[in-house]
Amino acid sequence: MQLYNVMSADERAKLIDEAGKKRLTLSFYAYAHIEDPKIFRDDLFLNWNSLDVLGRIYVAHEGINAQLSLPSENLSAFKNYLDTYPFMRDIRLNIAVEQDNKSFLKLTIKIREKILADGLNDETFDVTAIGTHLKANEFNKLMEDPDTIVLDMRNHYESEIGHFKGAVTPDVTTFRESLPIIHDMLKDHKEDKNLLMYCTGGIRCEKASAYFKHQGFKNVYQLEGGIIEYTRQVKAEDLQSKFIGKNFVFDNRLGERITDDVIAHCHQCGKPCDTHTNCANEACHLLFIQCPECAKKMHGCCSNECKDIVMLPTDIQKKLRKGKRNDTMIYQKGKSDKLIISK
């Protein structure tokens, strides 16, 4: 019985092209008590693999966090399967703003201790005592209140290419870093300010809002469905988008455009640009912003050092990176001293 992906990304991409079917990219999450994550995980894989679902999914005793794509013709069957689990029945699916048939090329379902690495001890506070959910029009209105502080609960590489106007954007690489930083920054305003927070699809705000309420903040609000659902409502209701730029996404697209504003710059030459890429040197894989001109000159690399490596034969490159791990270092974009181009 096949319970794991056995196909390479290139093989999967070829099959997608040959199938010629339109695919949808979507995400969702649910906090729930899952007695046996292993059984749950295997059931997901068997059912989703048969529906040609691809994506990155985390399951734990506390629930599920899913980002995936599937043929649009299979969406109804996918929803029907979700409905077989009470905690996922009629769940909101955040459909991507921009579609790409190759946003995901593997089906990876992993069991984790938590579906969100927040660094918190959930037994020390009520994780269900979350902030007030706001729809797009409500969020826009509360932004206008002078006593409102808008908080971006995402990481620096996400907020750099797009954020809500006037938002506090912590210079962090992981979600867990942002919580104590924001608390220390706003600890003197627990009663006189509105904390208005947002993230990509809502999952980070679910935990963050409960955490801040536990810390004594009285007026805590969160954007329902995150940036993805906000954008859908803005378009459907013809509202003004107060989010500018691109929304960073954790799939092969690395971003979806929300407005025409380009608020970031190429990390190599400084030109206006908001296109993320990973360094072509697999041993580096640094995530950074690179304009087309620099991409051509640098062969898709972040530095001259990496450019020299990618010019080597593939077998030598593999030997050079054997045993090396990138971990979260790939997200240190804009902070690497390697990000220069030759004169």
XYZ file of C-alpha atoms in Angstrom:
343
model
C 0.000 0.000 0.000
C 1.496 3.344 -1.101
C 1.497 5.866 1.733
C 4.279 8.188 0.582
C 5.204 10.170 -2.506
C 7.294 8.090 -4.910
C 7.515 10.445 -7.862
C 10.130 13.132 -8.513
C 9.142 16.759 -9.017
C 10.149 16.602 -12.694
C 8.071 13.474 -13.272
C 5.073 15.061 -11.584
C 5.424 18.290 -13.575
C 5.414 16.275 -16.806
C 2.249 14.433 -15.770
C 0.521 17.717 -14.922
C 1.373 19.089 -18.368
C 0.138 15.932 -20.066
C -3.122 15.929 -18.093
C -3.882 19.508 -19.157
C -6.291 20.002 -16.254
C -6.789 23.265 -14.403
C -5.643 22.966 -10.796
C -6.648 24.989 -7.752
C -4.256 26.017 -4.988
C -5.849 26.324 -1.555
C -5.154 26.160 2.150
C -7.008 25.516 5.388
C -6.397 24.684 9.024
C -8.363 23.277 11.917
C -7.604 22.933 15.597
C -9.115 19.715 16.931
C -8.229 16.737 19.109
C -6.855 13.949 16.920
C -6.464 10.755 18.919
C -4.068 8.999 16.531
C -2.264 11.357 14.089
C -0.626 8.387 12.304
C -3.952 6.769 11.378
C -5.368 10.171 10.428
C -2.305 10.966 8.319
C -2.437 7.680 6.414
C -6.166 8.042 5.740
C -5.540 11.524 4.332
C -2.800 10.252 2.059
C -4.813 7.351 0.651
C -7.851 9.503 -0.093
C -6.029 12.599 -1.307
C -3.574 10.688 -3.466
C -6.534 9.179 -5.328
C -7.839 12.719 -5.964
C -4.452 13.866 -7.327
C -3.913 16.194 -4.385
C -0.401 17.636 -4.054
C 0.853 19.784 -1.210
C 2.477 20.197 2.168
C 0.327 19.140 5.111
C 1.120 18.946 8.831
C -0.969 16.941 11.283
C -0.661 16.646 15.064
C -2.766 15.782 18.082
C -3.942 19.416 17.988
C -5.228 19.444 14.382
C -4.230 19.973 10.764
C -2.519 22.698 8.732
C -2.782 22.158 4.971
C -1.520 23.913 1.851
C -2.248 22.032 -1.342
C -3.401 21.926 -4.944
C -5.773 19.623 -6.808
C -7.601 19.428 -10.151
C -10.535 21.820 -9.981
C -12.836 19.032 -11.170
C -12.029 17.119 -7.968
C -12.927 19.947 -5.581
C -16.417 18.635 -4.848
C -15.115 15.149 -4.033
C -12.396 16.709 -1.871
C -14.962 18.692 0.125
C -17.106 15.588 0.538
C -14.140 13.750 2.022
C -13.392 16.591 4.448
C -17.011 16.491 5.586
C -16.545 12.903 6.800
C -14.571 14.407 9.704
C -16.841 16.541 11.953
C -14.074 19.057 12.742
C -13.516 19.709 9.020
C -17.163 19.771 7.962
C -17.965 22.915 5.947
C -14.498 24.271 6.710
C -13.438 27.468 4.963
C -11.015 26.778 2.119
C -8.766 29.717 1.281
C -8.552 29.619 -2.513
C -5.369 31.217 -3.849
C -5.632 34.640 -5.477
C -3.449 33.540 -8.396
C -3.430 29.994 -9.725
C -0.482 27.951 -10.928
C -0.806 24.300 -11.931
C 2.638 23.612 -10.478
C 2.375 25.339 -7.117
C 3.044 21.925 -5.547
C 4.715 18.909 -7.124
C 4.569 16.376 -4.286
C 2.081 15.181 -1.704
C 3.832 15.413 1.644
C 1.888 14.779 4.852
C 3.996 14.960 8.005
C 3.221 14.281 11.638
C 4.436 17.041 13.934
C 4.287 17.853 17.626
C 2.276 20.953 16.704
C 0.740 22.175 13.452
C 2.283 25.581 14.089
C 5.757 26.054 15.577
C 4.859 28.763 18.096
C 7.112 27.831 21.013
C 4.185 28.154 23.445
C 3.054 25.813 26.184
C -0.635 25.421 25.372
C -1.354 24.062 28.852
C -0.574 27.441 30.432
C -3.442 29.356 28.814
C -6.794 28.890 27.081
C -5.959 28.508 23.398
C -9.653 28.720 22.507
C -10.039 32.235 23.991
C -9.153 33.882 20.691
C -9.587 37.432 19.477
C -12.605 38.827 17.661
C -12.727 37.815 13.995
C -13.224 40.658 11.522
C -14.284 40.575 7.902
C -12.555 42.769 5.318
C -14.837 45.785 5.649
C -14.701 45.623 9.465
C -10.927 45.315 9.367
C -10.655 48.379 7.109
C -12.848 50.432 9.432
C -10.939 49.507 12.586
C -7.687 50.394 10.858
C -8.915 53.995 10.744
C -9.235 54.187 14.531
C -6.264 56.199 15.897
C -6.110 53.823 18.862
C -5.516 50.811 16.616
C -2.157 49.129 16.137
C -1.993 46.836 13.108
C 0.269 43.817 13.649
C 1.757 41.663 10.907
C 2.169 38.198 12.442
C 4.276 36.956 9.534
C 8.041 36.905 9.044
C 10.303 39.567 7.547
C 10.628 37.890 4.138
C 6.823 37.852 3.870
C 6.065 41.414 4.940
C 8.873 42.881 2.826
C 6.997 42.313 -0.433
C 3.530 43.179 0.879
C 1.731 44.329 4.019
C -1.126 46.446 5.308
C -0.423 50.161 5.281
C 1.081 51.331 8.540
C 1.413 47.837 10.010
C 4.065 46.859 12.541
C 6.244 44.337 10.703
C 8.631 42.556 13.108
C 12.090 41.754 11.755
C 11.852 38.038 12.544
C 12.534 34.779 10.744
C 10.057 32.608 12.656
C 6.599 33.117 14.151
C 7.742 32.189 17.653
C 10.231 35.087 17.624
C 7.522 37.669 17.045
C 5.360 36.967 20.111
C 7.751 38.181 22.872
C 8.983 41.059 20.692
C 5.458 42.378 20.141
C 4.557 41.885 23.799
C 7.552 43.911 24.986
C 6.835 46.598 22.395
C 3.195 47.050 23.422
C 3.141 46.010 27.101
C 2.199 49.554 28.200
C -0.890 49.581 25.954
C -2.811 46.545 27.137
C -5.990 48.521 27.787
C -5.850 51.652 25.649
C -5.050 50.206 22.203
C -6.750 47.879 19.743
C -4.483 45.054 18.608
C -5.471 44.327 15.017
C -3.513 41.368 13.685
C -3.298 39.497 10.415
C -1.367 36.708 8.696
C -1.565 34.727 5.445
C -4.532 32.445 6.098
C -5.409 33.029 9.745
C -3.702 30.186 11.609
C -0.965 32.261 13.231
C -3.499 34.810 14.472
C -5.595 32.083 16.103
C -2.755 31.255 18.476
C -1.332 34.784 18.741
C -4.660 36.378 19.679
C -5.233 33.832 22.460
C -1.678 34.410 23.691
C -2.036 38.187 23.809
C -5.414 37.979 25.562
C -3.781 35.717 28.135
C -1.065 38.346 28.546
C -3.718 40.891 29.529
C -4.462 42.733 26.271
C -8.131 43.727 26.354
C -8.955 44.598 22.746
C -7.644 41.874 20.445
C -8.900 41.434 16.886
C -7.843 39.256 13.974
C -8.472 39.229 10.234
C -10.788 36.330 9.460
C -9.212 34.036 6.861
C -6.082 36.157 6.646
C -4.846 38.033 3.601
C -6.202 35.410 1.202
C -9.812 35.705 2.382
C -9.452 39.480 2.771
C -8.514 39.773 -0.901
C -11.463 37.649 -1.963
C -13.866 39.828 0.014
C -12.280 43.048 -1.269
C -12.876 41.936 -4.844
C -16.367 40.572 -4.217
C -17.529 43.692 -2.366
C -15.542 46.245 -4.379
C -13.689 47.485 -1.298
C -10.439 49.416 -1.110
C -7.508 47.095 -0.518
C -5.438 48.408 2.337
C -2.999 45.582 1.784
C -0.383 46.634 -0.756
C 2.033 44.578 -2.825
C 2.270 40.787 -2.944
C 1.220 38.085 -0.528
C 4.086 35.661 0.135
C 3.018 32.000 -0.146
C 4.845 28.827 0.820
C 4.686 26.974 -2.460
C 6.481 27.133 -5.787
C 4.828 30.461 -6.651
C 6.466 32.233 -3.658
C 3.950 35.038 -3.995
C 0.623 36.167 -5.408
C -0.018 39.741 -6.454
C -2.655 41.644 -4.492
C -2.060 45.182 -5.821
C 0.219 46.647 -8.474
C 2.417 48.295 -5.831
C 6.026 47.082 -5.819
C 7.309 47.987 -2.371
C 10.450 45.822 -2.216
C 13.806 45.986 -3.995
C 16.229 43.581 -5.611
C 18.677 42.471 -2.936
C 21.555 42.672 -5.396
C 21.164 45.885 -7.339
C 18.436 47.781 -5.471
C 15.945 48.126 -8.337
C 12.225 47.988 -7.448
C 11.383 44.280 -7.489
C 9.307 41.838 -5.432
C 10.152 38.510 -7.074
C 11.463 35.925 -4.636
C 13.749 33.134 -5.734
C 15.953 30.510 -4.125
C 19.660 30.549 -4.898
C 20.381 28.123 -7.735
C 23.178 26.608 -5.663
C 21.294 23.814 -3.866
C 23.870 23.834 -1.066
C 22.850 27.425 -0.336
C 19.205 27.717 -1.449
C 18.998 31.190 0.105
C 15.615 32.866 -0.339
C 16.039 36.386 -1.674
C 14.626 38.966 -4.088
C 16.245 39.102 -7.504
C 15.379 41.155 -10.589
C 15.551 39.616 -14.100
C 18.783 41.448 -14.930
C 20.595 40.148 -11.850
C 19.126 36.680 -12.355
C 20.692 36.559 -15.819
C 24.028 37.978 -14.714
C 24.266 35.778 -11.621
C 22.793 32.600 -13.145
C 20.089 32.688 -10.484
C 22.602 32.776 -7.645
C 22.911 35.007 -4.601
C 26.694 35.503 -4.816
C 29.777 35.034 -6.942
C 30.743 32.121 -4.719
C 27.494 30.310 -5.477
C 27.663 31.233 -9.161
C 31.076 29.539 -9.391
C 29.627 26.405 -7.804
C 26.641 26.071 -10.151
C 29.013 26.229 -13.104
C 30.627 22.995 -11.887
C 29.485 19.542 -13.087
C 26.394 18.264 -11.246
C 28.209 15.327 -9.615
C 30.794 17.672 -8.087
C 28.042 19.974 -6.799
C 26.391 17.003 -5.084
C 29.661 16.066 -3.392
C 30.165 19.626 -2.148
C 26.740 19.788 -0.501
C 26.694 16.251 0.880
C 25.911 16.251 4.584
C 25.073 19.956 4.691
C 21.724 21.277 5.943
C 20.236 24.684 5.237
C 17.458 24.660 7.868
C 16.005 28.136 8.484
C 19.140 29.828 7.136
C 17.492 29.914 3.730
C 15.092 32.518 5.138
C 17.839 34.942 6.160
C 17.203 36.850 2.966
C 18.350 40.417 2.881
C 20.616 39.679 5.824
C 23.261 37.619 4.090
C 26.620 39.289 3.497
C 26.907 37.185 0.336
C 24.229 39.175 -1.486
C 26.441 41.160 -3.843
C 27.215 41.073 -7.536
C 30.528 41.513 -9.270
C 31.331 44.931 -10.663
